[in-house]
mmCIF file of C-alpha atoms in Angstrom:
data_model
loop_
_atom_site.group_PDB
_atom_site.id
_atom_site.type_symbol
_atom_site.label_atom_id
_atom_site.label_comp_id
_atom_site.label_asym_id
_atom_site.label_seq_id
_atom_site.Cartn_x
_atom_site.Cartn_y
_atom_site.Cartn_z
ATOM 1 C CA MET A 53 114.588 84.888 93.750
ATOM 2 C CA LEU A 54 111.542 82.487 94.461
ATOM 3 C CA LEU A 55 109.441 85.581 95.047
ATOM 4 C CA VAL A 56 110.427 87.190 91.799
ATOM 5 C CA PHE A 57 109.944 84.096 89.842
ATOM 6 C CA SER A 58 106.343 83.432 91.258
ATOM 7 C CA LEU A 59 105.344 87.102 91.018
ATOM 8 C CA PRO A 60 103.145 86.728 87.858
ATOM 9 C CA MET A 61 101.874 83.384 88.763
ATOM 10 C CA SER A 62 100.376 83.116 92.305
ATOM 11 C CA ASN A 63 99.408 85.553 95.163
ATOM 12 C CA ALA A 64 99.732 82.828 97.666
ATOM 13 C CA ALA A 65 103.295 82.060 96.552
ATOM 14 C CA VAL A 66 104.172 85.722 96.656
ATOM 15 C CA GLU A 67 102.933 86.049 100.240
ATOM 16 C CA SER A 68 104.787 82.930 101.293
ATOM 17 C CA PHE A 69 107.960 83.827 99.981
ATOM 18 C CA PHE A 70 107.676 87.536 101.354
ATOM 19 C CA ILE A 71 107.289 85.954 104.837
ATOM 20 C CA TRP A 72 110.497 84.016 104.355
ATOM 21 C CA ILE A 73 112.228 87.104 103.325
ATOM 22 C CA LEU A 74 110.818 88.966 106.237
ATOM 23 C CA PHE A 75 111.975 86.142 108.608
ATOM 24 C CA CYS A 76 115.563 86.298 107.004
ATOM 25 C CA PHE A 77 115.581 90.157 107.397
ATOM 26 C CA ILE A 78 114.605 89.937 111.067
ATOM 27 C CA ALA A 79 117.084 87.153 111.907
ATOM 28 C CA ARG A 80 119.742 89.093 110.238
ATOM 29 C CA ASN A 81 119.158 92.283 112.418
ATOM 30 C CA ILE A 82 118.953 90.224 115.451
ATOM 31 C CA PHE A 83 122.262 88.537 114.875
ATOM 32 C CA VAL A 84 123.846 91.494 113.244
ATOM 33 C CA ARG A 85 122.342 94.459 114.865
ATOM 34 C CA PRO A 86 122.524 97.753 112.790
ATOM 35 C CA SER A 87 124.157 100.608 114.652
ATOM 36 C CA TRP A 88 122.198 103.897 115.116
ATOM 37 C CA GLU A 89 124.866 105.464 112.636
ATOM 38 C CA ASN A 90 123.786 102.771 110.004
ATOM 39 C CA ILE A 91 120.089 103.478 110.532
ATOM 40 C CA LYS A 92 120.791 107.292 110.082
ATOM 41 C CA THR A 93 122.865 106.877 107.012
ATOM 42 C CA PHE A 94 120.165 104.657 105.435
ATOM 43 C CA PHE A 95 117.475 107.254 105.989
ATOM 44 C CA ARG A 96 119.822 110.146 105.105
ATOM 45 C CA ASP A 97 119.427 108.855 101.531
ATOM 46 C CA LYS A 98 116.415 111.110 100.248
ATOM 47 C CA ILE A 99 115.035 108.113 98.299
ATOM 48 C CA ASN A 100 114.747 106.099 101.554
ATOM 49 C CA LEU A 101 113.542 109.137 103.491
ATOM 50 C CA SER A 102 110.845 109.991 101.137
ATOM 51 C CA GLY A 103 109.760 106.389 101.102
ATOM 52 C CA LEU A 104 109.492 106.278 104.843
ATOM 53 C CA ILE A 105 107.672 109.759 104.919
ATOM 54 C CA PHE A 106 105.263 108.384 102.360
ATOM 55 C CA TYR A 107 104.344 105.461 104.280
ATOM 56 C CA ILE A 108 103.822 107.390 107.397
ATOM 57 C CA CYS A 109 101.674 109.918 105.477
ATOM 58 C CA ILE A 110 99.302 107.362 104.132
ATOM 59 C CA GLY A 111 98.949 106.030 107.507
ATOM 60 C CA LEU A 112 97.624 109.450 108.700
ATOM 61 C CA SER A 113 94.352 108.636 106.708
ATOM 62 C CA LEU A 114 93.588 105.909 109.190
ATOM 63 C CA PHE A 115 92.304 108.832 111.377
ATOM 64 C CA VAL A 116 89.470 109.434 109.030
ATOM 65 C CA SER A 117 88.485 105.857 108.270
ATOM 66 C CA GLY A 118 85.863 105.953 110.976
ATOM 67 C CA SER A 119 83.960 102.604 111.409
ATOM 68 C CA LEU A 120 86.218 101.081 108.631
ATOM 69 C CA LEU A 121 89.430 101.464 110.522
ATOM 70 C CA ALA A 122 90.172 97.835 110.857
ATOM 71 C CA GLN A 123 90.050 97.564 106.856
ATOM 72 C CA SER A 124 92.084 100.663 106.415
ATOM 73 C CA LEU A 125 94.652 99.379 108.951
ATOM 74 C CA ARG A 126 94.920 96.132 106.969
ATOM 75 C CA ALA A 127 95.631 97.879 103.851
ATOM 76 C CA TRP A 128 98.157 100.082 105.643
ATOM 77 C CA ILE A 129 100.052 97.074 107.194
ATOM 78 C CA PHE A 130 99.704 94.432 104.682
ATOM 79 C CA LYS A 131 98.951 95.945 101.121
ATOM 80 C CA TRP A 132 101.289 98.994 101.402
ATOM 81 C CA GLY A 133 103.589 97.572 104.259
ATOM 82 C CA GLU A 134 104.671 94.550 102.487
ATOM 83 C CA GLY A 135 105.866 96.588 99.417
ATOM 84 C CA ALA A 136 107.689 99.209 101.508
ATOM 85 C CA LEU A 137 109.487 96.503 103.483
ATOM 86 C CA LEU A 138 110.466 94.784 100.329
ATOM 87 C CA PHE A 139 111.900 98.048 98.981
ATOM 88 C CA CYS A 140 114.054 98.396 102.168
ATOM 89 C CA MET A 141 115.013 94.829 102.365
ATOM 90 C CA ALA A 142 116.141 95.034 98.624
ATOM 91 C CA GLN A 143 118.704 97.617 99.629
ATOM 92 C CA VAL A 144 119.781 95.615 102.670
ATOM 93 C CA PHE A 145 120.393 92.366 100.969
ATOM 94 C CA LEU A 146 120.965 93.163 97.275
ATOM 95 C CA LYS A 147 123.958 94.521 95.266
ATOM 96 C CA LYS A 148 124.066 95.421 91.530
ATOM 97 C CA LYS A 149 125.334 91.795 90.661
ATOM 98 C CA HIS A 150 122.324 90.200 92.547
ATOM 99 C CA VAL A 151 119.982 92.560 90.728
ATOM 100 C CA LYS A 152 121.223 91.330 87.411
ATOM 101 C CA ILE A 153 120.528 87.674 88.431
ATOM 102 C CA LEU A 154 117.165 88.414 89.559
ATOM 103 C CA LEU A 155 116.401 90.325 86.305
ATOM 104 C CA TRP A 156 117.158 86.956 84.655
ATOM 105 C CA VAL A 157 114.714 85.188 86.825
ATOM 106 C CA PHE A 158 112.126 87.795 85.728
ATOM 107 C CA ILE A 159 112.871 86.847 82.098
ATOM 108 C CA VAL A 160 112.530 83.014 82.701
ATOM 109 C CA SER A 161 109.161 83.828 84.554
ATOM 110 C CA THR A 162 107.997 86.021 81.669
ATOM 111 C CA PHE A 163 108.868 83.242 79.247
ATOM 112 C CA ILE A 164 106.408 80.903 81.074
ATOM 113 C CA ILE A 165 103.738 83.404 81.281
ATOM 114 C CA CYS A 166 103.912 84.055 77.564
ATOM 115 C CA ILE A 167 103.617 80.413 76.845
ATOM 116 C CA ASP A 168 100.599 80.364 79.147
ATOM 117 C CA GLY A 169 99.145 83.234 77.201
ATOM 118 C CA PHE A 170 99.490 81.540 73.942
ATOM 119 C CA TYR A 171 97.988 78.252 75.371
ATOM 120 C CA GLN A 172 95.016 80.185 76.628
ATOM 121 C CA ARG A 173 94.371 81.615 73.309
ATOM 122 C CA ILE A 174 94.311 78.140 71.807
ATOM 123 C CA ALA A 175 92.568 76.178 74.707
ATOM 124 C CA GLY A 176 90.469 79.004 76.124
ATOM 125 C CA VAL A 177 91.853 78.578 79.455
ATOM 126 C CA ASP A 178 95.404 79.135 80.820
ATOM 127 C CA PHE A 179 97.518 76.150 82.338
ATOM 128 C CA ILE A 180 98.726 77.741 85.482
ATOM 129 C CA ARG A 181 95.502 79.132 87.239
ATOM 130 C CA GLY A 182 92.783 77.712 84.988
ATOM 131 C CA PHE A 183 91.709 81.319 84.002
ATOM 132 C CA LYS A 184 89.391 81.765 80.821
ATOM 133 C CA LEU A 185 89.653 84.467 78.366
ATOM 134 C CA VAL A 186 87.916 87.741 79.355
ATOM 135 C CA ARG A 187 85.716 89.579 77.034
ATOM 136 C CA VAL A 188 86.622 93.039 76.345
ATOM 137 C CA SER A 189 83.793 95.622 77.170
ATOM 138 C CA ALA A 190 81.896 97.019 74.237
ATOM 139 C CA THR A 191 83.614 94.658 71.655
ATOM 140 C CA THR A 192 83.124 91.066 70.627
ATOM 141 C CA LEU A 193 86.863 90.411 71.321
ATOM 142 C CA PHE A 194 88.203 88.073 74.040
ATOM 143 C CA ALA A 195 91.411 89.129 75.667
ATOM 144 C CA SER A 196 94.312 87.081 77.141
ATOM 145 C CA THR A 197 94.833 87.171 80.830
ATOM 146 C CA ALA A 198 97.358 84.173 81.332
ATOM 147 C CA SER A 199 97.675 83.598 85.067
ATOM 148 C CA PHE A 200 96.216 87.193 85.969
ATOM 149 C CA ARG A 201 92.512 87.852 86.741
ATOM 150 C CA HIS A 202 92.384 90.651 84.095
ATOM 151 C CA TYR A 203 93.977 91.402 80.887
ATOM 152 C CA ASN A 204 95.048 94.890 81.971
ATOM 153 C CA ASN A 205 97.023 93.323 84.708
ATOM 154 C CA PHE A 206 98.648 90.749 82.316
ATOM 155 C CA SER A 207 99.702 93.460 80.085
ATOM 156 C CA SER A 208 101.032 95.621 83.007
ATOM 157 C CA PHE A 209 103.423 92.964 83.858
ATOM 158 C CA LEU A 210 104.560 92.133 80.335
ATOM 159 C CA VAL A 211 105.254 95.760 79.192
ATOM 160 C CA PRO A 212 107.842 96.618 81.819
ATOM 161 C CA VAL A 213 109.598 93.360 81.310
ATOM 162 C CA PHE A 214 109.807 93.940 77.531
ATOM 163 C CA PHE A 215 112.285 96.711 78.116
ATOM 164 C CA ILE A 216 114.333 94.651 80.480
ATOM 165 C CA VAL A 217 114.480 91.928 77.747
ATOM 166 C CA HIS A 218 115.423 94.478 75.207
ATOM 167 C CA ALA A 219 118.494 95.614 77.340
ATOM 168 C CA MET A 220 119.574 92.044 77.958
ATOM 169 C CA LEU A 221 119.389 91.449 74.259
ATOM 170 C CA ILE A 222 121.904 94.276 73.649
ATOM 171 C CA LYS A 223 124.101 93.066 76.533
ATOM 172 C CA VAL A 224 124.484 89.399 75.834
ATOM 173 C CA LYS A 225 126.945 88.077 73.402
ATOM 174 C CA LYS A 226 126.102 84.393 72.745
ATOM 175 C CA ALA A 227 124.045 83.861 69.689
ATOM 176 C CA PRO A 228 121.782 81.044 71.169
ATOM 177 C CA LEU A 229 120.924 83.377 74.037
ATOM 178 C CA LYS A 230 120.310 86.301 71.840
ATOM 179 C CA LEU A 231 117.984 84.398 69.553
ATOM 180 C CA SER A 232 116.116 83.234 72.605
ATOM 181 C CA LEU A 233 115.652 86.689 73.726
ATOM 182 C CA VAL A 234 114.558 87.927 70.107
ATOM 183 C CA PHE A 235 111.849 85.269 70.244
ATOM 184 C CA LEU A 236 110.764 86.290 73.676
ATOM 185 C CA LEU A 237 110.427 89.826 72.669
ATOM 186 C CA LEU A 238 108.026 88.586 69.846
ATOM 187 C CA PHE A 239 106.278 86.512 72.463
ATOM 188 C CA ILE A 240 105.753 89.690 74.782
ATOM 189 C CA ILE A 241 104.656 91.943 71.899
ATOM 190 C CA ILE A 242 101.943 89.264 70.567
ATOM 191 C CA ASN A 243 100.653 88.695 74.032
ATOM 192 C CA VAL A 244 100.424 92.574 74.658
ATOM 193 C CA PHE A 245 98.509 92.881 71.526
ATOM 194 C CA PHE A 246 96.053 90.144 72.541
ATOM 195 C CA THR A 247 95.444 91.840 75.926
ATOM 196 C CA TYR A 248 93.748 94.655 73.903
ATOM 197 C CA SER A 249 94.794 96.884 76.848
ATOM 198 C CA ARG A 250 94.942 100.382 75.415
ATOM 199 C CA GLY A 251 96.767 101.538 78.533
ATOM 200 C CA ALA A 252 99.511 99.117 78.002
ATOM 201 C CA TRP A 253 99.861 100.200 74.296
ATOM 202 C CA ALA A 254 99.940 103.809 75.217
ATOM 203 C CA ALA A 255 102.656 103.109 77.749
ATOM 204 C CA PHE A 256 104.503 100.756 75.408
ATOM 205 C CA LEU A 257 104.618 103.414 72.520
ATOM 206 C CA VAL A 258 105.412 106.378 74.783
ATOM 207 C CA VAL A 259 108.529 104.562 76.234
ATOM 208 C CA ASN A 260 109.614 103.319 72.874
ATOM 209 C CA ILE A 261 109.283 106.941 71.363
ATOM 210 C CA PHE A 262 111.261 108.162 74.562
ATOM 211 C CA LEU A 263 114.083 105.658 73.603
ATOM 212 C CA ILE A 264 114.102 106.701 69.986
ATOM 213 C CA ILE A 265 114.315 110.385 70.736
ATOM 214 C CA PHE A 266 116.561 110.498 73.825
ATOM 215 C CA SER A 267 118.919 107.655 73.356
ATOM 216 C CA THR A 268 122.318 108.345 71.733
ATOM 217 C CA ASN A 269 122.966 104.810 71.184
ATOM 218 C CA ARG A 270 122.126 103.043 67.945
ATOM 219 C CA GLU A 271 121.769 99.601 69.656
ATOM 220 C CA ILE A 272 119.051 100.917 71.955
ATOM 221 C CA LYS A 273 117.175 102.679 69.230
ATOM 222 C CA ILE A 274 117.127 99.677 66.761
ATOM 223 C CA VAL A 275 114.487 97.439 68.402
ATOM 224 C CA PRO A 276 111.978 100.373 68.752
ATOM 225 C CA PHE A 277 112.521 101.120 65.021
ATOM 226 C CA ILE A 278 111.950 97.513 63.995
ATOM 227 C CA LEU A 279 109.025 97.430 66.239
ATOM 228 C CA PHE A 280 107.278 100.406 64.708
ATOM 229 C CA SER A 281 107.994 99.182 61.198
ATOM 230 C CA PHE A 282 106.556 95.863 62.044
ATOM 231 C CA LEU A 283 103.258 97.225 63.560
ATOM 232 C CA VAL A 284 102.706 99.514 60.650
ATOM 233 C CA LEU A 285 103.273 96.769 58.068
ATOM 234 C CA SER A 286 100.961 94.354 60.086
ATOM 235 C CA VAL A 287 98.178 96.907 60.110
ATOM 236 C CA ILE A 288 98.505 97.484 56.349
ATOM 237 C CA VAL A 289 99.087 93.754 55.183
ATOM 238 C CA PHE A 290 96.560 92.065 57.605
ATOM 239 C CA PRO A 291 93.001 93.501 57.492
ATOM 240 C CA GLN A 292 92.111 91.318 60.284
ATOM 241 C CA MET A 293 94.619 93.001 62.649
ATOM 242 C CA LYS A 294 93.575 96.251 61.454
ATOM 243 C CA GLU A 295 89.912 95.452 62.136
ATOM 244 C CA LYS A 296 90.722 94.375 65.640
ATOM 245 C CA LEU A 297 92.944 97.132 66.457
ATOM 246 C CA PHE A 298 90.450 99.894 65.462
ATOM 247 C CA SER A 299 87.558 97.990 67.339
ATOM 248 C CA VAL A 300 89.408 98.217 70.536
ATOM 249 C CA ILE A 301 90.451 101.787 70.023
ATOM 250 C CA GLY A 302 86.969 102.762 68.738
ATOM 251 C CA ARG A 303 85.063 101.566 71.980
ATOM 252 C CA ASP A 304 84.095 103.783 74.779
ATOM 253 C CA PRO A 305 87.059 106.037 74.936
ATOM 254 C CA GLY A 306 86.821 106.225 78.781
ATOM 255 C CA ALA A 307 85.550 102.719 79.358
ATOM 256 C CA GLY A 308 83.523 104.249 82.364
ATOM 257 C CA ARG A 309 86.828 105.730 83.743
ATOM 258 C CA PHE A 310 85.830 109.440 83.342
ATOM 259 C CA GLY A 311 82.984 109.184 85.704
ATOM 260 C CA ILE A 312 84.810 107.277 88.303
ATOM 261 C CA TRP A 313 87.663 109.795 88.052
ATOM 262 C CA ARG A 314 85.197 112.723 88.696
ATOM 263 C CA ILE A 315 84.038 110.791 91.810
ATOM 264 C CA ALA A 316 87.568 110.491 92.973
ATOM 265 C CA VAL A 317 88.261 114.222 92.597
ATOM 266 C CA LEU A 318 84.962 114.874 94.400
ATOM 267 C CA MET A 319 86.176 112.647 97.235
ATOM 268 C CA PHE A 320 89.359 114.559 97.495
ATOM 269 C CA ARG A 321 87.608 118.064 97.438
ATOM 270 C CA GLU A 322 85.488 116.818 100.303
ATOM 271 C CA SER A 323 88.572 115.692 102.419
ATOM 272 C CA PRO A 324 91.619 117.365 100.685
ATOM 273 C CA LEU A 325 94.181 116.852 103.537
ATOM 274 C CA PHE A 326 93.982 113.095 104.578
ATOM 275 C CA GLY A 327 91.437 111.824 102.021
ATOM 276 C CA LYS A 328 88.603 109.296 102.647
ATOM 277 C CA GLY A 329 90.711 106.670 104.326
ATOM 278 C CA LEU A 330 93.336 104.211 102.984
ATOM 279 C CA GLY A 331 91.912 101.283 101.087
ATOM 280 C CA LEU A 332 88.396 102.476 101.201
ATOM 281 C CA PHE A 333 87.743 104.051 97.710
ATOM 282 C CA MET A 334 85.465 101.143 96.716
ATOM 283 C CA ASN A 335 83.485 101.276 100.110
ATOM 284 C CA LYS A 336 82.790 105.077 99.643
ATOM 285 C CA LEU A 337 81.970 104.708 95.884
ATOM 286 C CA SER A 338 78.331 103.613 96.744
ATOM 287 C CA ASN A 339 77.853 106.933 98.466
ATOM 288 C CA TYR A 340 78.239 108.800 95.005
ATOM 289 C CA THR A 341 76.964 106.417 92.329
ATOM 290 C CA GLU A 342 75.113 103.081 92.001
ATOM 291 C CA THR A 343 78.096 101.678 89.928
ATOM 292 C CA MET A 344 79.433 98.365 91.115
ATOM 293 C CA PRO A 345 82.209 98.721 93.443
ATOM 294 C CA GLN A 346 85.572 99.224 91.603
ATOM 295 C CA HIS A 347 88.819 100.985 91.698
ATOM 296 C CA THR A 348 89.444 104.233 89.884
ATOM 297 C CA HIS A 349 91.538 102.879 86.970
ATOM 298 C CA ASN A 350 93.936 105.677 87.929
ATOM 299 C CA CYS A 351 96.562 104.977 90.705
ATOM 300 C CA TYR A 352 97.380 108.556 91.236
ATOM 301 C CA LEU A 353 93.662 109.674 91.671
ATOM 302 C CA GLN A 354 92.961 106.702 93.957
ATOM 303 C CA ILE A 355 95.909 107.622 96.162
ATOM 304 C CA LEU A 356 94.608 111.256 96.090
ATOM 305 C CA ALA A 357 91.033 110.432 96.938
ATOM 306 C CA GLU A 358 92.062 107.800 99.670
ATOM 307 C CA THR A 359 95.009 109.687 101.323
ATOM 308 C CA GLY A 360 94.490 113.287 100.334
ATOM 309 C CA LEU A 361 97.219 115.767 99.581
ATOM 310 C CA VAL A 362 99.456 114.590 102.436
ATOM 311 C CA GLY A 363 99.614 111.053 100.880
ATOM 312 C CA PHE A 364 99.780 112.040 97.292
ATOM 313 C CA LEU A 365 102.406 114.690 97.611
ATOM 314 C CA SER A 366 104.667 112.288 99.622
ATOM 315 C CA PHE A 367 104.292 109.694 96.851
ATOM 316 C CA MET A 368 105.100 112.167 94.248
ATOM 317 C CA TRP A 369 108.263 113.165 96.297
ATOM 318 C CA PHE A 370 109.302 109.551 96.522
ATOM 319 C CA LEU A 371 108.882 108.971 92.763
ATOM 320 C CA LYS A 372 110.719 112.238 92.010
ATOM 321 C CA GLU A 373 113.862 111.070 93.999
ATOM 322 C CA ILE A 374 113.919 107.845 91.937
ATOM 323 C CA VAL A 375 113.227 109.250 88.586
ATOM 324 C CA SER A 376 115.548 112.314 88.986
ATOM 325 C CA ARG A 377 118.432 110.191 89.966
ATOM 326 C CA CYS A 378 117.762 107.831 87.079
ATOM 327 C CA PHE A 379 117.927 110.706 84.504
ATOM 328 C CA TYR A 380 121.206 111.816 86.132
ATOM 329 C CA LYS A 381 122.589 108.397 85.725
ATOM 330 C CA LEU A 382 121.375 108.272 82.071
ATOM 331 C CA SER A 383 123.411 111.480 81.444
ATOM 332 C CA ASN A 384 126.639 109.790 82.716
ATOM 333 C CA GLY A 385 126.748 107.254 79.971
ATOM 334 C CA VAL A 386 125.103 104.122 78.515
ATOM 335 C CA ASP A 387 124.392 101.258 80.935
ATOM 336 C CA PHE A 388 122.075 99.023 78.889
ATOM 337 C CA LEU A 389 120.619 96.998 81.756
ATOM 338 C CA PHE A 390 119.970 100.140 83.746
ATOM 339 C CA VAL A 391 118.296 101.805 80.637
ATOM 340 C CA GLY A 392 116.114 98.730 80.330
ATOM 341 C CA LEU A 393 115.157 98.757 84.083
ATOM 342 C CA PHE A 394 114.341 102.559 84.043
ATOM 343 C CA SER A 395 112.440 102.203 80.819
ATOM 344 C CA GLY A 396 110.376 99.467 82.340
ATOM 345 C CA PHE A 397 109.582 101.462 85.574
ATOM 346 C CA LEU A 398 108.519 104.487 83.379
ATOM 347 C CA ALA A 399 106.291 102.209 81.329
ATOM 348 C CA PHE A 400 104.591 100.955 84.687
ATOM 349 C CA LEU A 401 104.189 104.585 85.834
ATOM 350 C CA ILE A 402 102.560 105.618 82.552
ATOM 351 C CA HIS A 403 100.104 102.706 82.530
ATOM 352 C CA ALA A 404 99.343 103.314 86.189
ATOM 353 C CA PHE A 405 97.577 106.511 84.818
ATOM 354 C CA PHE A 406 94.886 104.377 83.195
ATOM 355 C CA ASP A 407 94.624 101.566 85.831
ATOM 356 C CA THR A 408 95.138 100.436 89.341
ATOM 357 C CA HIS A 409 98.304 98.562 89.541
ATOM 358 C CA LEU A 410 99.162 99.649 93.087
ATOM 359 C CA PHE A 411 96.038 98.001 94.292
ATOM 360 C CA SER A 412 96.685 94.506 92.778
ATOM 361 C CA LEU A 413 99.113 92.484 95.094
ATOM 362 C CA LYS A 414 101.124 91.068 92.186
ATOM 363 C CA LEU A 415 101.567 94.411 90.409
ATOM 364 C CA ALA A 416 102.067 96.388 93.653
ATOM 365 C CA ILE A 417 104.886 94.009 94.646
ATOM 366 C CA MET A 418 106.333 94.454 91.141
ATOM 367 C CA PHE A 419 106.449 98.324 91.500
ATOM 368 C CA TRP A 420 108.235 98.087 94.879
ATOM 369 C CA VAL A 421 110.762 95.392 93.326
ATOM 370 C CA LEU A 422 111.445 97.472 90.345
ATOM 371 C CA ALA A 423 111.745 100.671 92.696
ATOM 372 C CA GLY A 424 114.194 98.732 94.883
ATOM 373 C CA PHE A 425 116.183 97.387 91.956
ATOM 374 C CA LEU A 426 116.636 100.867 90.593
ATOM 375 C CA SER A 427 117.560 102.272 93.929
ATOM 376 C CA VAL A 428 120.326 99.518 94.288
ATOM 377 C CA TYR A 429 121.510 100.041 90.837
ATOM 378 C CA ILE A 430 121.924 103.793 91.126
ATOM 379 C CA ARG A 431 123.206 104.180 94.855
ATOM 380 C CA GLU A 432 126.946 104.053 93.933
ATOM 381 C CA ASP A 433 126.423 107.298 91.910
ATOM 382 C CA PHE A 434 125.254 109.163 94.897
ATOM 383 C CA THR A 435 126.625 110.109 98.421
ATOM 384 C CA ALA A 436 124.831 109.028 101.667
ATOM 385 C CA ASN A 437 122.508 112.079 101.558
ATOM 386 C CA GLY A 438 121.588 111.556 97.884
ATOM 387 C CA GLU A 439 123.908 114.117 96.428
ATOM 388 C CA ALA A 440 125.299 113.080 92.879
ATOM 389 C CA ILE A 441 129.020 112.077 92.970
ATOM 390 C CA LYS A 442 130.844 114.220 90.282
ATOM 391 C CA GLN A 443 132.413 111.917 87.866
ATOM 392 C CA GLY A 444 135.355 112.653 85.704
ATOM 393 C CA GLY A 445 134.817 114.835 82.607
ATOM 394 C CA LEU A 446 131.152 115.873 83.847
#
């Protein structure tokens, strides 16, 4: 619970609470040792098996890391290992009722972060970490970051949580709580706008369109409809908003990304099987350009460049197992909370095409936490080997 609450606020807190969860996990397995049959059952589930295979596969890129083996090993054990362990521990410790509680913790944490974002716009510095507004490249605009180091990271946290809050709004019955969630949705939308993150805007709009088109429930459709109407009216009525919107859209369409993407593809072509070494993209970048070391601004291309086809395809298998089961669950009726959780996960994956969430500690942990929540939420609909359980009338 504390890890989820501190997720958007502090890397150090996330690391500390992860160590505590790991300690509890180890202690549990010492005193209640899982049988070999339990372990086999766990990995008979294709989501868990694909996650294990992915982690092993990206570890194979250690063999091509050369003199930077120690750095690559740290990335494998700590950066990727922490997330993979959290995913497994979520399924050991959590049940659906626990996931619901933790999502409320996410919402409380988001409320604090949104207030921090508003405070930063007024005072010029956030009250949690003391971070200043960041100038958006090729514009005169300054974007909100709240407790994150970059505005893209701030928006990457907010957009998935928006859909979770949307689901909670539909689910709760008490009027004061509903009103609070309505205000929180507005806070999130305003903060996302002031991040000026085009990747976040794209993910936000795509998932809202997805809900409008594919949802058969009017309660799920109504917020996206209201939102689109509000955005259109805002652009028409407020010239300043229109000016800001188009100044962001009109800047360098690639923001330097296309050149970095080409280099990532070139790295992959030079070492297609195992890539250039896990966690080494920025180190290798200087061999191709004089650009300052940076990530690819595309999670999928960076995984491809660092770990080759072996790592990339195993990651796609892992995502496929989660997403395909989520679509199956969607076809079996409306569970508002699940729809919100899945929509948030999709938004994260879409935005990851334009940025490097999986290479930022807070957002990487958020990815594994959301994946773990989804896996816990859907496992009752499937047998131990991941086959769908046939339900009445379907």
